[in-house]
PDB file of C-alpha atoms in Angstrom:
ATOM      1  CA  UNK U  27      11.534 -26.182 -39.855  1.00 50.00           C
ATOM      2  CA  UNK U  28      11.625 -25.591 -36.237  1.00 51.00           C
ATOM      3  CA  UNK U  29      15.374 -25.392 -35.639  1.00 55.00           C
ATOM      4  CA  UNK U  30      15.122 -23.025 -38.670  1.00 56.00           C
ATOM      5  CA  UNK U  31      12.446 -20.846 -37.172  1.00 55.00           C
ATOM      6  CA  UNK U  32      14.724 -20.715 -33.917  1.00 53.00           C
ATOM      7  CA  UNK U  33      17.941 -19.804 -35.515  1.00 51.00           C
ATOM      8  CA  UNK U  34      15.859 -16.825 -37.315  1.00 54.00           C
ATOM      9  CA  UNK U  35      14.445 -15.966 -34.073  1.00 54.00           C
ATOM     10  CA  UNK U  36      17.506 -15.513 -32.396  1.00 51.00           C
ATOM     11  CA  UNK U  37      19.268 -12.790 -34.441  1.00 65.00           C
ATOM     12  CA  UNK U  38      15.770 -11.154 -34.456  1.00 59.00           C
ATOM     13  CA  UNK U  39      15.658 -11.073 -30.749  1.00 60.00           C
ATOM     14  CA  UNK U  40      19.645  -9.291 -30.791  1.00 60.00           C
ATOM     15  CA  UNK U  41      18.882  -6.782 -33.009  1.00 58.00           C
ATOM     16  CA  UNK U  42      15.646  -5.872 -31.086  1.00 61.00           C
ATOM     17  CA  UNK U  43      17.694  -5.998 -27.757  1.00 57.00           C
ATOM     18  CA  UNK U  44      20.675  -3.855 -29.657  1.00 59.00           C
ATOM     19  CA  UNK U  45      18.443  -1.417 -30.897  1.00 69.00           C
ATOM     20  CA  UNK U  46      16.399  -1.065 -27.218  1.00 62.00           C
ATOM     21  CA  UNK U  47      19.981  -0.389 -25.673  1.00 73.00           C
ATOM     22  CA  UNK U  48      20.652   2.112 -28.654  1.00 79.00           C
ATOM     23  CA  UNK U  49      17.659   3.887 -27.902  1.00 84.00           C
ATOM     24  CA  UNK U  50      18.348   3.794 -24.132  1.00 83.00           C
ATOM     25  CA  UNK U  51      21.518   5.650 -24.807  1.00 87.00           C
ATOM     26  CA  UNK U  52      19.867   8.146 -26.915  1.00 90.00           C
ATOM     27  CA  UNK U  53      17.333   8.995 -24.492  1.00 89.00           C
ATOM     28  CA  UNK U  54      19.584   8.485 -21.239  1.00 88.00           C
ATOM     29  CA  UNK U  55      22.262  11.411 -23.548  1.00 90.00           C
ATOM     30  CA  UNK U  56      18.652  13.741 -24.237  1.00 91.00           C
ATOM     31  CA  UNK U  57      18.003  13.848 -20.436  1.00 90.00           C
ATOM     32  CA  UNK U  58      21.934  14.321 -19.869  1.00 90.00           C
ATOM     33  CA  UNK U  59      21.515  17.597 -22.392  1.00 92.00           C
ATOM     34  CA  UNK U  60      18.871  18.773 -20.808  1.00 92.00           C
ATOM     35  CA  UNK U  61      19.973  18.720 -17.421  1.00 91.00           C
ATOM     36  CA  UNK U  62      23.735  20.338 -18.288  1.00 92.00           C
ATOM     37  CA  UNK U  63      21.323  23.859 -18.954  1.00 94.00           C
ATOM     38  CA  UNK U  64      19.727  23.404 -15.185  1.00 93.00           C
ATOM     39  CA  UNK U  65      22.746  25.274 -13.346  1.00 93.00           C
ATOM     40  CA  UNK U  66      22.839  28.062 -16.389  1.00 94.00           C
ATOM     41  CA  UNK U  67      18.840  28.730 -16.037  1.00 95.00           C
ATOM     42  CA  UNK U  68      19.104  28.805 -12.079  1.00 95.00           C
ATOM     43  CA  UNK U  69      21.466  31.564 -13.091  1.00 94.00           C
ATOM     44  CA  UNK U  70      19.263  33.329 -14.613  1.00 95.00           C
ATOM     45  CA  UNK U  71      16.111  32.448 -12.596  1.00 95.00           C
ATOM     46  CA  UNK U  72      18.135  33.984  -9.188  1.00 94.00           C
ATOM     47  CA  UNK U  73      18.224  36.865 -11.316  1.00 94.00           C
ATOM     48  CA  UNK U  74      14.604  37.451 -10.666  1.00 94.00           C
ATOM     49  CA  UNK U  75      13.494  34.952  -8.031  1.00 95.00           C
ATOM     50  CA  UNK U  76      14.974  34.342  -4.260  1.00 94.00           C
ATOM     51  CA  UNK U  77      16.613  30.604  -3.604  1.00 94.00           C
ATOM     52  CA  UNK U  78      13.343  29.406  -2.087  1.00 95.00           C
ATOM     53  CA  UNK U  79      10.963  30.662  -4.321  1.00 95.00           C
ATOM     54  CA  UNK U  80      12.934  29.283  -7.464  1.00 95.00           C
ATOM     55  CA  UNK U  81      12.727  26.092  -5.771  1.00 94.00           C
ATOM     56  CA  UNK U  82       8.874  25.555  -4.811  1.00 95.00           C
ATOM     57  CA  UNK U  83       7.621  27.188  -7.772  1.00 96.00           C
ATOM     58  CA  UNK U  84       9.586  25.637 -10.600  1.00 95.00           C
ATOM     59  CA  UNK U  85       8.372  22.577  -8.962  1.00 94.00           C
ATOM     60  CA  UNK U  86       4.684  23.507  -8.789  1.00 95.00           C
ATOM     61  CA  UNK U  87       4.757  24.132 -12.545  1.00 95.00           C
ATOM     62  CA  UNK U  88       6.949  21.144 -13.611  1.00 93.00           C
ATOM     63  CA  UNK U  89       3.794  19.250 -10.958  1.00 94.00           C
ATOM     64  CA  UNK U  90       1.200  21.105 -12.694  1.00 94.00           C
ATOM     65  CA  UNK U  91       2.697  19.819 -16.275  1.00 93.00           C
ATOM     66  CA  UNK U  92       2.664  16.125 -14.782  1.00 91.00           C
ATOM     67  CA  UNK U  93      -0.474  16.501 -13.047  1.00 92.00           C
ATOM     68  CA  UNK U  94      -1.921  17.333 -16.217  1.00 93.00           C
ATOM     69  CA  UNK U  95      -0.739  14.631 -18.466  1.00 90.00           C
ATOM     70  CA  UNK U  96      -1.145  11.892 -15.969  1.00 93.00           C
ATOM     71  CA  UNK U  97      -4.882  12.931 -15.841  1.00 93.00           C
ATOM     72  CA  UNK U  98      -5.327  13.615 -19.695  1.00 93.00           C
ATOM     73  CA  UNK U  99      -4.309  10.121 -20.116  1.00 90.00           C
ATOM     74  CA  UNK U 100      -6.278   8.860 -17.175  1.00 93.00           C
ATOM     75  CA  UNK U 101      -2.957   6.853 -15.314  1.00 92.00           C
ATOM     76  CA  UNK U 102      -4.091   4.782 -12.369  1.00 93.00           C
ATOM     77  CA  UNK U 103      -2.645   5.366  -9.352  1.00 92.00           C
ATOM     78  CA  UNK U 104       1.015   3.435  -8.465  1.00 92.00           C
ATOM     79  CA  UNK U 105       0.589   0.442  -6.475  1.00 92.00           C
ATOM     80  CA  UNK U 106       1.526   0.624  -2.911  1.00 92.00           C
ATOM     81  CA  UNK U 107       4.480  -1.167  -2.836  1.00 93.00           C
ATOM     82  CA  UNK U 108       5.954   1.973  -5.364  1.00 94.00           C
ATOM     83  CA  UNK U 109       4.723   4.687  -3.136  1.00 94.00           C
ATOM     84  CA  UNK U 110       8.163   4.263  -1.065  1.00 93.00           C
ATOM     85  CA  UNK U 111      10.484   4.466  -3.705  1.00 93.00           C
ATOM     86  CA  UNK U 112       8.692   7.034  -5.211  1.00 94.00           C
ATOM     87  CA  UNK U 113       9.412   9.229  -1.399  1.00 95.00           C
ATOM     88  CA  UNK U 114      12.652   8.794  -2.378  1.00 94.00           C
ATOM     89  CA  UNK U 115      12.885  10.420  -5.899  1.00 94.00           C
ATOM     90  CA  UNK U 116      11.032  13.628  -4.836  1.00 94.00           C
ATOM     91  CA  UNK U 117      13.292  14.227  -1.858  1.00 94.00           C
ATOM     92  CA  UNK U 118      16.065  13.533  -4.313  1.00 94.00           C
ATOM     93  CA  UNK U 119      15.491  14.800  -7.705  1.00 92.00           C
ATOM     94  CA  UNK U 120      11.813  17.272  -6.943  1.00 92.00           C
ATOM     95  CA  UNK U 121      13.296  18.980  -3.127  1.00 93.00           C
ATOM     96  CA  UNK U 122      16.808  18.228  -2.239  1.00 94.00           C
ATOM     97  CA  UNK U 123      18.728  18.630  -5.376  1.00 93.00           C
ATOM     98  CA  UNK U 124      16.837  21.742  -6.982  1.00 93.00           C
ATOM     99  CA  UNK U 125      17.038  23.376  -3.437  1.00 94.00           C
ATOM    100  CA  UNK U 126      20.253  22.472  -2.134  1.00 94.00           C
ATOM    101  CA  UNK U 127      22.170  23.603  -5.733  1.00 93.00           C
ATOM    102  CA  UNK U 128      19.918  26.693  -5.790  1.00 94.00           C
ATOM    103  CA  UNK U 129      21.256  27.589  -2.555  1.00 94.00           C
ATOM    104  CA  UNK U 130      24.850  26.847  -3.633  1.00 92.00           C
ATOM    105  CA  UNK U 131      24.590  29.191  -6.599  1.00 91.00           C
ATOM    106  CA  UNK U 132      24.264  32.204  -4.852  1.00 90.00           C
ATOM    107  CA  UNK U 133      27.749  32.627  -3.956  1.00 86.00           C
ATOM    108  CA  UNK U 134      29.531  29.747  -6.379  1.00 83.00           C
ATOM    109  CA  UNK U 135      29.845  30.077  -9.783  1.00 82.00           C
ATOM    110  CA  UNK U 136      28.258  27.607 -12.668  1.00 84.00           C
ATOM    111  CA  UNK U 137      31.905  26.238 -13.135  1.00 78.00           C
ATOM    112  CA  UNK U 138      32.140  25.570  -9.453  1.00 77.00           C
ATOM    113  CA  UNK U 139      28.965  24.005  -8.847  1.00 83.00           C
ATOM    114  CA  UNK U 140      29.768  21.703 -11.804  1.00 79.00           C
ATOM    115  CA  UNK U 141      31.637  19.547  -9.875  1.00 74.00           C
ATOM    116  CA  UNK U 142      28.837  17.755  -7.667  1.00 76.00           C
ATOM    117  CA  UNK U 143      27.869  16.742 -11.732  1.00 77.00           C
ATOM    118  CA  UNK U 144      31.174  15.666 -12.155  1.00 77.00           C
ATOM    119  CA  UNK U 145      31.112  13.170  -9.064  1.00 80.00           C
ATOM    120  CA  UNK U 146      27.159  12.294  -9.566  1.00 83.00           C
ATOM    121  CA  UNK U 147      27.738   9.435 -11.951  1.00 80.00           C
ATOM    122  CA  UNK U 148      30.093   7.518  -9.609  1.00 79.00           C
ATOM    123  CA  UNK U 149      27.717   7.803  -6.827  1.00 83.00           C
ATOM    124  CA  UNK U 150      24.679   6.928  -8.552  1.00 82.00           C
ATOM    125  CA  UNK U 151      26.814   3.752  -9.785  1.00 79.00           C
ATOM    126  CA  UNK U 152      27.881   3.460  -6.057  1.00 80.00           C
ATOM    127  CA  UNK U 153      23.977   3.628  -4.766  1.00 85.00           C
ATOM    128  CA  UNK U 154      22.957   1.210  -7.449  1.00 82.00           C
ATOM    129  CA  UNK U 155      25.625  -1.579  -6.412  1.00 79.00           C
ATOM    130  CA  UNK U 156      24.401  -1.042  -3.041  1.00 78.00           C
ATOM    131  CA  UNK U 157      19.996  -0.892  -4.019  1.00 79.00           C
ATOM    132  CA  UNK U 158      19.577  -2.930  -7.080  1.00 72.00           C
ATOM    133  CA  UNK U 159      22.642  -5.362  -6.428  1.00 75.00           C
ATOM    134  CA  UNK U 160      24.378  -4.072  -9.486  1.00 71.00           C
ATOM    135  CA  UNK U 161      27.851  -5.342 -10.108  1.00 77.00           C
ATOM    136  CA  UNK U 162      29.726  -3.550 -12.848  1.00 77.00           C
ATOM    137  CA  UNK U 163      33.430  -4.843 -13.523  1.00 83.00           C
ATOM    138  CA  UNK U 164      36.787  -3.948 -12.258  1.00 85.00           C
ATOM    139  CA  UNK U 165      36.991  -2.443 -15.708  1.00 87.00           C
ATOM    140  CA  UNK U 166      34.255  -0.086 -15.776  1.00 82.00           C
ATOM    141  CA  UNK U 167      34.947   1.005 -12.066  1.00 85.00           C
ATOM    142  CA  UNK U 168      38.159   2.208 -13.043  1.00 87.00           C
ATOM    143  CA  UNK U 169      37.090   4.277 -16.040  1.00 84.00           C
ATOM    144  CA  UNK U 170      34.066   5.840 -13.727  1.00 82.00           C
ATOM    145  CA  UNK U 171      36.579   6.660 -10.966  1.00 85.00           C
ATOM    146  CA  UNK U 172      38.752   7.961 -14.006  1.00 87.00           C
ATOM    147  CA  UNK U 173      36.180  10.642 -15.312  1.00 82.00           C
ATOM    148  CA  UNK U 174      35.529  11.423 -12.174  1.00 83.00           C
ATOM    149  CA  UNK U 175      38.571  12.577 -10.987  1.00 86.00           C
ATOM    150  CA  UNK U 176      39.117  14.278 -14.435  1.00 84.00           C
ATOM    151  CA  UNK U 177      36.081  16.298 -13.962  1.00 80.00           C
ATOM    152  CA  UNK U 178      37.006  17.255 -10.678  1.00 81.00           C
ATOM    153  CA  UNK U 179      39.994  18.338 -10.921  1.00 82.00           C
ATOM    154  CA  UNK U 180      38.925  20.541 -14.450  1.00 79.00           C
ATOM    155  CA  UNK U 181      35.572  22.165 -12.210  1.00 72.00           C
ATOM    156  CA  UNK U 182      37.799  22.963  -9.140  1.00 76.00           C
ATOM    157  CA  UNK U 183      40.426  24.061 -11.080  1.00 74.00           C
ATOM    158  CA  UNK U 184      38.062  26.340 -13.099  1.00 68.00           C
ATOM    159  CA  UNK U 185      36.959  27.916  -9.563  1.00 66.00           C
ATOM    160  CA  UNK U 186      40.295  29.002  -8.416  1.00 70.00           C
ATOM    161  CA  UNK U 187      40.911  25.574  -6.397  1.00 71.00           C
ATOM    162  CA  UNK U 188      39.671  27.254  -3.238  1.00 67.00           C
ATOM    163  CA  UNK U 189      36.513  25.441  -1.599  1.00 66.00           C
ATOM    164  CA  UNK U 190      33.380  27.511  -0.710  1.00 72.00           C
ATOM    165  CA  UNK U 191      30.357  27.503   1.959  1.00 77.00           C
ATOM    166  CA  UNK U 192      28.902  26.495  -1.297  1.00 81.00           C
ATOM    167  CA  UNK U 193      30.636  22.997  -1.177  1.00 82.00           C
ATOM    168  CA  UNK U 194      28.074  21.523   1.820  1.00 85.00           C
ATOM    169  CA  UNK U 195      25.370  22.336  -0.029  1.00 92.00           C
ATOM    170  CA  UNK U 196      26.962  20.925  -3.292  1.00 89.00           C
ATOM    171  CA  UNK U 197      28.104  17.554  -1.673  1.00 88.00           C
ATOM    172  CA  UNK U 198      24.453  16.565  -0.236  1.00 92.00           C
ATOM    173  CA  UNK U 199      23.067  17.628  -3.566  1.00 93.00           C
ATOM    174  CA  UNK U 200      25.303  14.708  -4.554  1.00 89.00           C
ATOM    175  CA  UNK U 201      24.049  12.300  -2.286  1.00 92.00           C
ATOM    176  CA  UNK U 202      20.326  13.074  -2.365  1.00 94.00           C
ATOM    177  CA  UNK U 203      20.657  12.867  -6.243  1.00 92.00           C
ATOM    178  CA  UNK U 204      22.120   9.773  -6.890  1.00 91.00           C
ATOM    179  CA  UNK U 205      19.341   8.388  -4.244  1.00 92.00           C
ATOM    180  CA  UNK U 206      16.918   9.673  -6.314  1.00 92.00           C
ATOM    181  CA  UNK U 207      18.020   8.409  -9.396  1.00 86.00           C
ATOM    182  CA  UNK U 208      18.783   5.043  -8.547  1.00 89.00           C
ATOM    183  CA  UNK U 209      15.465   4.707  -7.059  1.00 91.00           C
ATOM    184  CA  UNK U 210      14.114   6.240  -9.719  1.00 87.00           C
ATOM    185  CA  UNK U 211      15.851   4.011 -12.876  1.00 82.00           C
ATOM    186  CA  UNK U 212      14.868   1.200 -10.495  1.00 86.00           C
ATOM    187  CA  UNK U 213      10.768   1.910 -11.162  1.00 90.00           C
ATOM    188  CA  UNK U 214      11.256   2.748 -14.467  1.00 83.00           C
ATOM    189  CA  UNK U 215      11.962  -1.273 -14.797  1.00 84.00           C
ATOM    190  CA  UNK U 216       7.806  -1.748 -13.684  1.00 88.00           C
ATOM    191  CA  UNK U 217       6.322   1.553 -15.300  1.00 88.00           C
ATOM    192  CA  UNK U 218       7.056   4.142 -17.958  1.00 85.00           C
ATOM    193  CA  UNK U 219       9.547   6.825 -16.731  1.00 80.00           C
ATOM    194  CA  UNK U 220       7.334   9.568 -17.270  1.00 85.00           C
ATOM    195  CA  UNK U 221       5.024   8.409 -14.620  1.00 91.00           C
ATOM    196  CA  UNK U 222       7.903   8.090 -12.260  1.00 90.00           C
ATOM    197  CA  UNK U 223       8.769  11.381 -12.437  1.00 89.00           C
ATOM    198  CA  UNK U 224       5.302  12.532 -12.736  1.00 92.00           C
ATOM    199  CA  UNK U 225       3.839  10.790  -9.722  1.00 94.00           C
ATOM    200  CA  UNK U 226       7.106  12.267  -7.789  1.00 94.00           C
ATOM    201  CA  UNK U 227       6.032  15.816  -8.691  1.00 93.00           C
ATOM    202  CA  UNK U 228       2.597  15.456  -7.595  1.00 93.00           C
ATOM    203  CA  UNK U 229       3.246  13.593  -4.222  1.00 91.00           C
ATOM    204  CA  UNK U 230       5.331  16.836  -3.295  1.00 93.00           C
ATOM    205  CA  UNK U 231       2.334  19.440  -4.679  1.00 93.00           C
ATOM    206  CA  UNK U 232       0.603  19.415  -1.632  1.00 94.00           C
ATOM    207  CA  UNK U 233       3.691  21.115   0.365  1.00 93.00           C
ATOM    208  CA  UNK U 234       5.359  23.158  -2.990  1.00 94.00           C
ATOM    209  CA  UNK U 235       1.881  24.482  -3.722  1.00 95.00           C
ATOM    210  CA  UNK U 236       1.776  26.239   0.394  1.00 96.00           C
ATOM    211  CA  UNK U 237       5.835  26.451   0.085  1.00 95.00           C
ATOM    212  CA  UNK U 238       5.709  28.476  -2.918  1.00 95.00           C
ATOM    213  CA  UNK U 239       3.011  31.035  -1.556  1.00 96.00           C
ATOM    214  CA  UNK U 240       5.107  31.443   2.015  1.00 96.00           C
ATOM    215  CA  UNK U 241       8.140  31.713  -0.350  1.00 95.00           C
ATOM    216  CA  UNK U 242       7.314  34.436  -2.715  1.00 95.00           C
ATOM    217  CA  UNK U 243       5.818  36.199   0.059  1.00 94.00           C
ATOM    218  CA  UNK U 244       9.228  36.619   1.757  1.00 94.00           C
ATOM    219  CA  UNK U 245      11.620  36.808  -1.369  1.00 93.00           C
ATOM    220  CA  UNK U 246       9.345  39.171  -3.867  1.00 88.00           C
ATOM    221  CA  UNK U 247       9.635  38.179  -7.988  1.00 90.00           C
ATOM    222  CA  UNK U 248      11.437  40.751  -9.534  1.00 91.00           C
ATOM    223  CA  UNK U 249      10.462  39.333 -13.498  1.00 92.00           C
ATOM    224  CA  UNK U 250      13.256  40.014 -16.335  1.00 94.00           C
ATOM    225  CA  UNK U 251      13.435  37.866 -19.689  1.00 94.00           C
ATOM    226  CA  UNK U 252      15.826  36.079 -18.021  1.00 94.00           C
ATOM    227  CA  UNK U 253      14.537  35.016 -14.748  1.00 95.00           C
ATOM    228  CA  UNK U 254      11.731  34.029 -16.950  1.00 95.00           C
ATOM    229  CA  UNK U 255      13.278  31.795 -19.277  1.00 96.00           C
ATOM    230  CA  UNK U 256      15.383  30.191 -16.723  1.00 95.00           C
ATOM    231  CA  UNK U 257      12.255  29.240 -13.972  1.00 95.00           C
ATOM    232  CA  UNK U 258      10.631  27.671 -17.593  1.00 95.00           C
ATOM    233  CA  UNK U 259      13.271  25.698 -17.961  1.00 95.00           C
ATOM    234  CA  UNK U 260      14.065  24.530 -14.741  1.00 94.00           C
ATOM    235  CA  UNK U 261      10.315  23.287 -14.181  1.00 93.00           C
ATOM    236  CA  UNK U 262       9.603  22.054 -17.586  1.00 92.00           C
ATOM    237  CA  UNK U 263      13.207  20.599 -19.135  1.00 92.00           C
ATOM    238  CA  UNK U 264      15.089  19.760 -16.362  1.00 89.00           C
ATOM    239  CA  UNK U 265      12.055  18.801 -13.717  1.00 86.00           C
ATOM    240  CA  UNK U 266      10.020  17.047 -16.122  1.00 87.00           C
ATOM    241  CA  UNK U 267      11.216  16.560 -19.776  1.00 88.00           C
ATOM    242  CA  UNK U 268      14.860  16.072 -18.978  1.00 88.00           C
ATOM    243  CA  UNK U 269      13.917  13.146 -16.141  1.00 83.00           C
ATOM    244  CA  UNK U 270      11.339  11.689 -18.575  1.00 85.00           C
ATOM    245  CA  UNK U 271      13.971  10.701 -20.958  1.00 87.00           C
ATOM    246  CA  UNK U 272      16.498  10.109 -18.187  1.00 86.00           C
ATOM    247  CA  UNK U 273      14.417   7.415 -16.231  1.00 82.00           C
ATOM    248  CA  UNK U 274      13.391   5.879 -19.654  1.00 83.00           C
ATOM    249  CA  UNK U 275      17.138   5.574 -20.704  1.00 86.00           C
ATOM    250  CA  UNK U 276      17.802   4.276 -17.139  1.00 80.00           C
ATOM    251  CA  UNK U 277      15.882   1.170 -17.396  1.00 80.00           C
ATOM    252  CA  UNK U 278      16.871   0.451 -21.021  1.00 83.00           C
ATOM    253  CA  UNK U 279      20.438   0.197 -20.676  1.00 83.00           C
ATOM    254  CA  UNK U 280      21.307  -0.153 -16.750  1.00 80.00           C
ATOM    255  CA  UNK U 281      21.809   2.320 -14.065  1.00 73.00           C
ATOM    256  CA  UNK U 282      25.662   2.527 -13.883  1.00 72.00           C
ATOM    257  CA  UNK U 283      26.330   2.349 -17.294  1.00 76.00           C
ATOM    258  CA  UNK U 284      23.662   5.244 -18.011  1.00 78.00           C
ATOM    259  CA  UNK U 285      24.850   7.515 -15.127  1.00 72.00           C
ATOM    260  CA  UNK U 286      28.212   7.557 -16.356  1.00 76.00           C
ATOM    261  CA  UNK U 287      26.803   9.621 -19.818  1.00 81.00           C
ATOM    262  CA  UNK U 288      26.649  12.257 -17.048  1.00 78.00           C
ATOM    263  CA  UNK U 289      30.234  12.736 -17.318  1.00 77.00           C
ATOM    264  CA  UNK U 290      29.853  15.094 -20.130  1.00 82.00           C
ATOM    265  CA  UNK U 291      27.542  17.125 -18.649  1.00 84.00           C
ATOM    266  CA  UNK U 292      29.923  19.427 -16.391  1.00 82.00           C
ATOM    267  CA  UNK U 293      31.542  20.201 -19.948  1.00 82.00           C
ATOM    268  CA  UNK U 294      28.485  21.200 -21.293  1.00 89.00           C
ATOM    269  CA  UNK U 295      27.461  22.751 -18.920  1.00 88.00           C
ATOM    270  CA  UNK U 296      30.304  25.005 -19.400  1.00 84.00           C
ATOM    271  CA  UNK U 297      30.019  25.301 -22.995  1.00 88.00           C
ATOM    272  CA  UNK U 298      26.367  27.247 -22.049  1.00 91.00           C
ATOM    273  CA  UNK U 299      27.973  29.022 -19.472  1.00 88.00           C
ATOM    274  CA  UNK U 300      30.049  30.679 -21.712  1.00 88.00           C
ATOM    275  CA  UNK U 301      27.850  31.091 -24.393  1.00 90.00           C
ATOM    276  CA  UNK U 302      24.704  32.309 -21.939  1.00 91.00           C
ATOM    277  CA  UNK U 303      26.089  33.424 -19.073  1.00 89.00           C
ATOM    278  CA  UNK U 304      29.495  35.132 -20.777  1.00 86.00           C
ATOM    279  CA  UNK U 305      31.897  33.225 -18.305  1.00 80.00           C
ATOM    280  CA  UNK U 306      35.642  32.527 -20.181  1.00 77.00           C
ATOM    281  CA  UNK U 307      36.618  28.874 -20.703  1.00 70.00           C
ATOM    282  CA  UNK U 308      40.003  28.007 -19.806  1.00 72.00           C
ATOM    283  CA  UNK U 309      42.348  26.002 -22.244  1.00 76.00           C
ATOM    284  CA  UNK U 310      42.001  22.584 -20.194  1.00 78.00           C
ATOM    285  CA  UNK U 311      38.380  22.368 -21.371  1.00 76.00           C
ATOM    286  CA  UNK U 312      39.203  20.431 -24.370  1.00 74.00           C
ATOM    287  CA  UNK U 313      41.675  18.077 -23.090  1.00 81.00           C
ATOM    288  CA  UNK U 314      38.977  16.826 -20.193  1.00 81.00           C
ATOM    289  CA  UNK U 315      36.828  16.192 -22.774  1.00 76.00           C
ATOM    290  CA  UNK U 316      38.963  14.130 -24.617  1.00 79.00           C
ATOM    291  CA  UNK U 317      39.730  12.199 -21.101  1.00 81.00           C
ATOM    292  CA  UNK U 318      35.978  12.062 -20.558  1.00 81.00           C
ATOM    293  CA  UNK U 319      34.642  10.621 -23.764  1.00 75.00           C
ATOM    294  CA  UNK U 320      37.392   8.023 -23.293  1.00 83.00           C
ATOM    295  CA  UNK U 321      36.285   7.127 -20.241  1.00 82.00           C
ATOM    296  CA  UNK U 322      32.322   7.566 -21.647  1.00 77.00           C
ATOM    297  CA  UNK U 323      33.628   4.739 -24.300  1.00 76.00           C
ATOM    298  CA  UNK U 324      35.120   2.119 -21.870  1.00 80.00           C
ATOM    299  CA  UNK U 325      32.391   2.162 -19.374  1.00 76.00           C
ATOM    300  CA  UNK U 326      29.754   1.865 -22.099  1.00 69.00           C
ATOM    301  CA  UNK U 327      31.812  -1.228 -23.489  1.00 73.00           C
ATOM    302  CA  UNK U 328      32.738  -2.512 -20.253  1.00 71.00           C
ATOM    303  CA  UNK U 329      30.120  -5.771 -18.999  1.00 53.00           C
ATOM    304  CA  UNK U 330      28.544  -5.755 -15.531  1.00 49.00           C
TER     305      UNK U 330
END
């Protein structure tokens, strides 16, 4: 009866582990979705808002939104020991990449800017091996480095090939980012990924609250529909919603293998380019995405 009992337990335990990694996936592809409409909805929010006051105040609301659920469900405070790591996802994912792109998309197109996307799954993958002691194969290393390069080459070649003032800004966007989301998939092993973001966006209220006031003081609001829409959804879906899901899908299924979903998200993000911003899609498009689900496909089969 008990080597019975055992072999049922077994498959019992592999489907629950299959369908955990499933729903990883899912959730990890939800936050990928959500943050290919960030670089469209600064767009729009520059329309009405300066670079600095896009940037504090889409994260005092997306804090405010955090704030608020974290006390509605009365969450204790993080133990020490997180507090560090938790420094390191708002200077990543709450200040440096929100600013730092902001700035960039005042003189580079959506297209353009794509590109630090592009590279961001290769570096996350890259910070992981080096924080966590992640060791993805030869195998999946290739295919990252793969759909990398093809998204690369497809974003520059979409801007012309010439590099902008834009690009410093873009490359440390890069590197703060994958910081922040290693650090971040890393304490979404020891507590829901909601919280990680959450407690992230409050630790920085106390400086966007003052930042934001200062800011709009010296770069007036000029409010259109647009600029509108596009601060909402920079603060709620790709501050807080998109990261919820992102962190969540992080710890479920592994760091590399989740940051390398991000490949599609320079193609999206050019699908809602064209379709909200009315910028014209060359003929390559579809042929990178062909190379990047490929590559998608062999890193999600390839074993670490």
């Amino acid at each position: 009866m008990k080597t019975q009992s055992s072999a049922t337990a077994v498959p019992a335990i592999a489907v629950t582990a299959l369908r955990g990694r499933n729903l990883g996936t899912l959730q990890a592809a939800l936050g990928v979705v959500a943050f290919s409409l960030t670089f469209p909805a600064t767009a729009w929010g520059l329309e009405g808002f300066g670079p600095w006051s896009l940037t504090a105040v889409r994260s005092v609301l997306a804090a405010l939104i955090a704030g608020g659920a974290l006390l509605a469900l009365r969450v204790p405070l993080p133990a020490r020991r997180h507090w560090p790591g938790l420094a390191v996802v708002a200077a990543g994912v709450v200040v440096g990449f929100p600013l730092l792109t902001t700035l960039a998309l005042q003189t580079s197109t959506t297209a353009h800017a794509a590109v630090v996307v592009g590279l961001l799954p290769l570096t996350t993958a890259l910070f992981s091996a080096l924080r966590v002691g992640s060791r993805p194969s030869r195998t999946f290393w290739a295919a990252a480095l793969a759909g990398a390069c093809a998204v690369a080459a497809f974003t520059v070649q979409q801007s012309g090939g010439a590099l902008s003032s834009a690009d410093l800004y873009l490359f440390g966007a890069l590197l703060v980012c994958a910081a922040g989301y290693t650090e971040g998939g890393r304490l979404a092993r020891v507590m829901p990924g909601w919280q990680v973001i959450g407690w992230a966006l409050t630790l920085c209220l106390p400086l966007s609250a003052p930042a934001a006031a200062v800011a709009l003081a010296l770069e007036p609001a000029h409010l259109t529909a647009h600029s509108v829409a596009g601060l909402l959804w920079v603060a709620a879906g790709s501050q807080f919603l998109g990261l919820v899901v992102w962190y969540r899908g992080m710890a479920a299924v592994g760091i590399p293998k989740a940051s390398q979903l991000q490949l599609a998200q320079p193609l999206l993000t050019l699908v809602w380019s064209v379709l909200l911003l009315g910028e014209r899609l060359t003929p390559a498009a579809p042929l990178t995405a062909a190379a990047v689900l490929v590559c998608i496909a062999v890193t999600q089969r390839a074993r670490g």
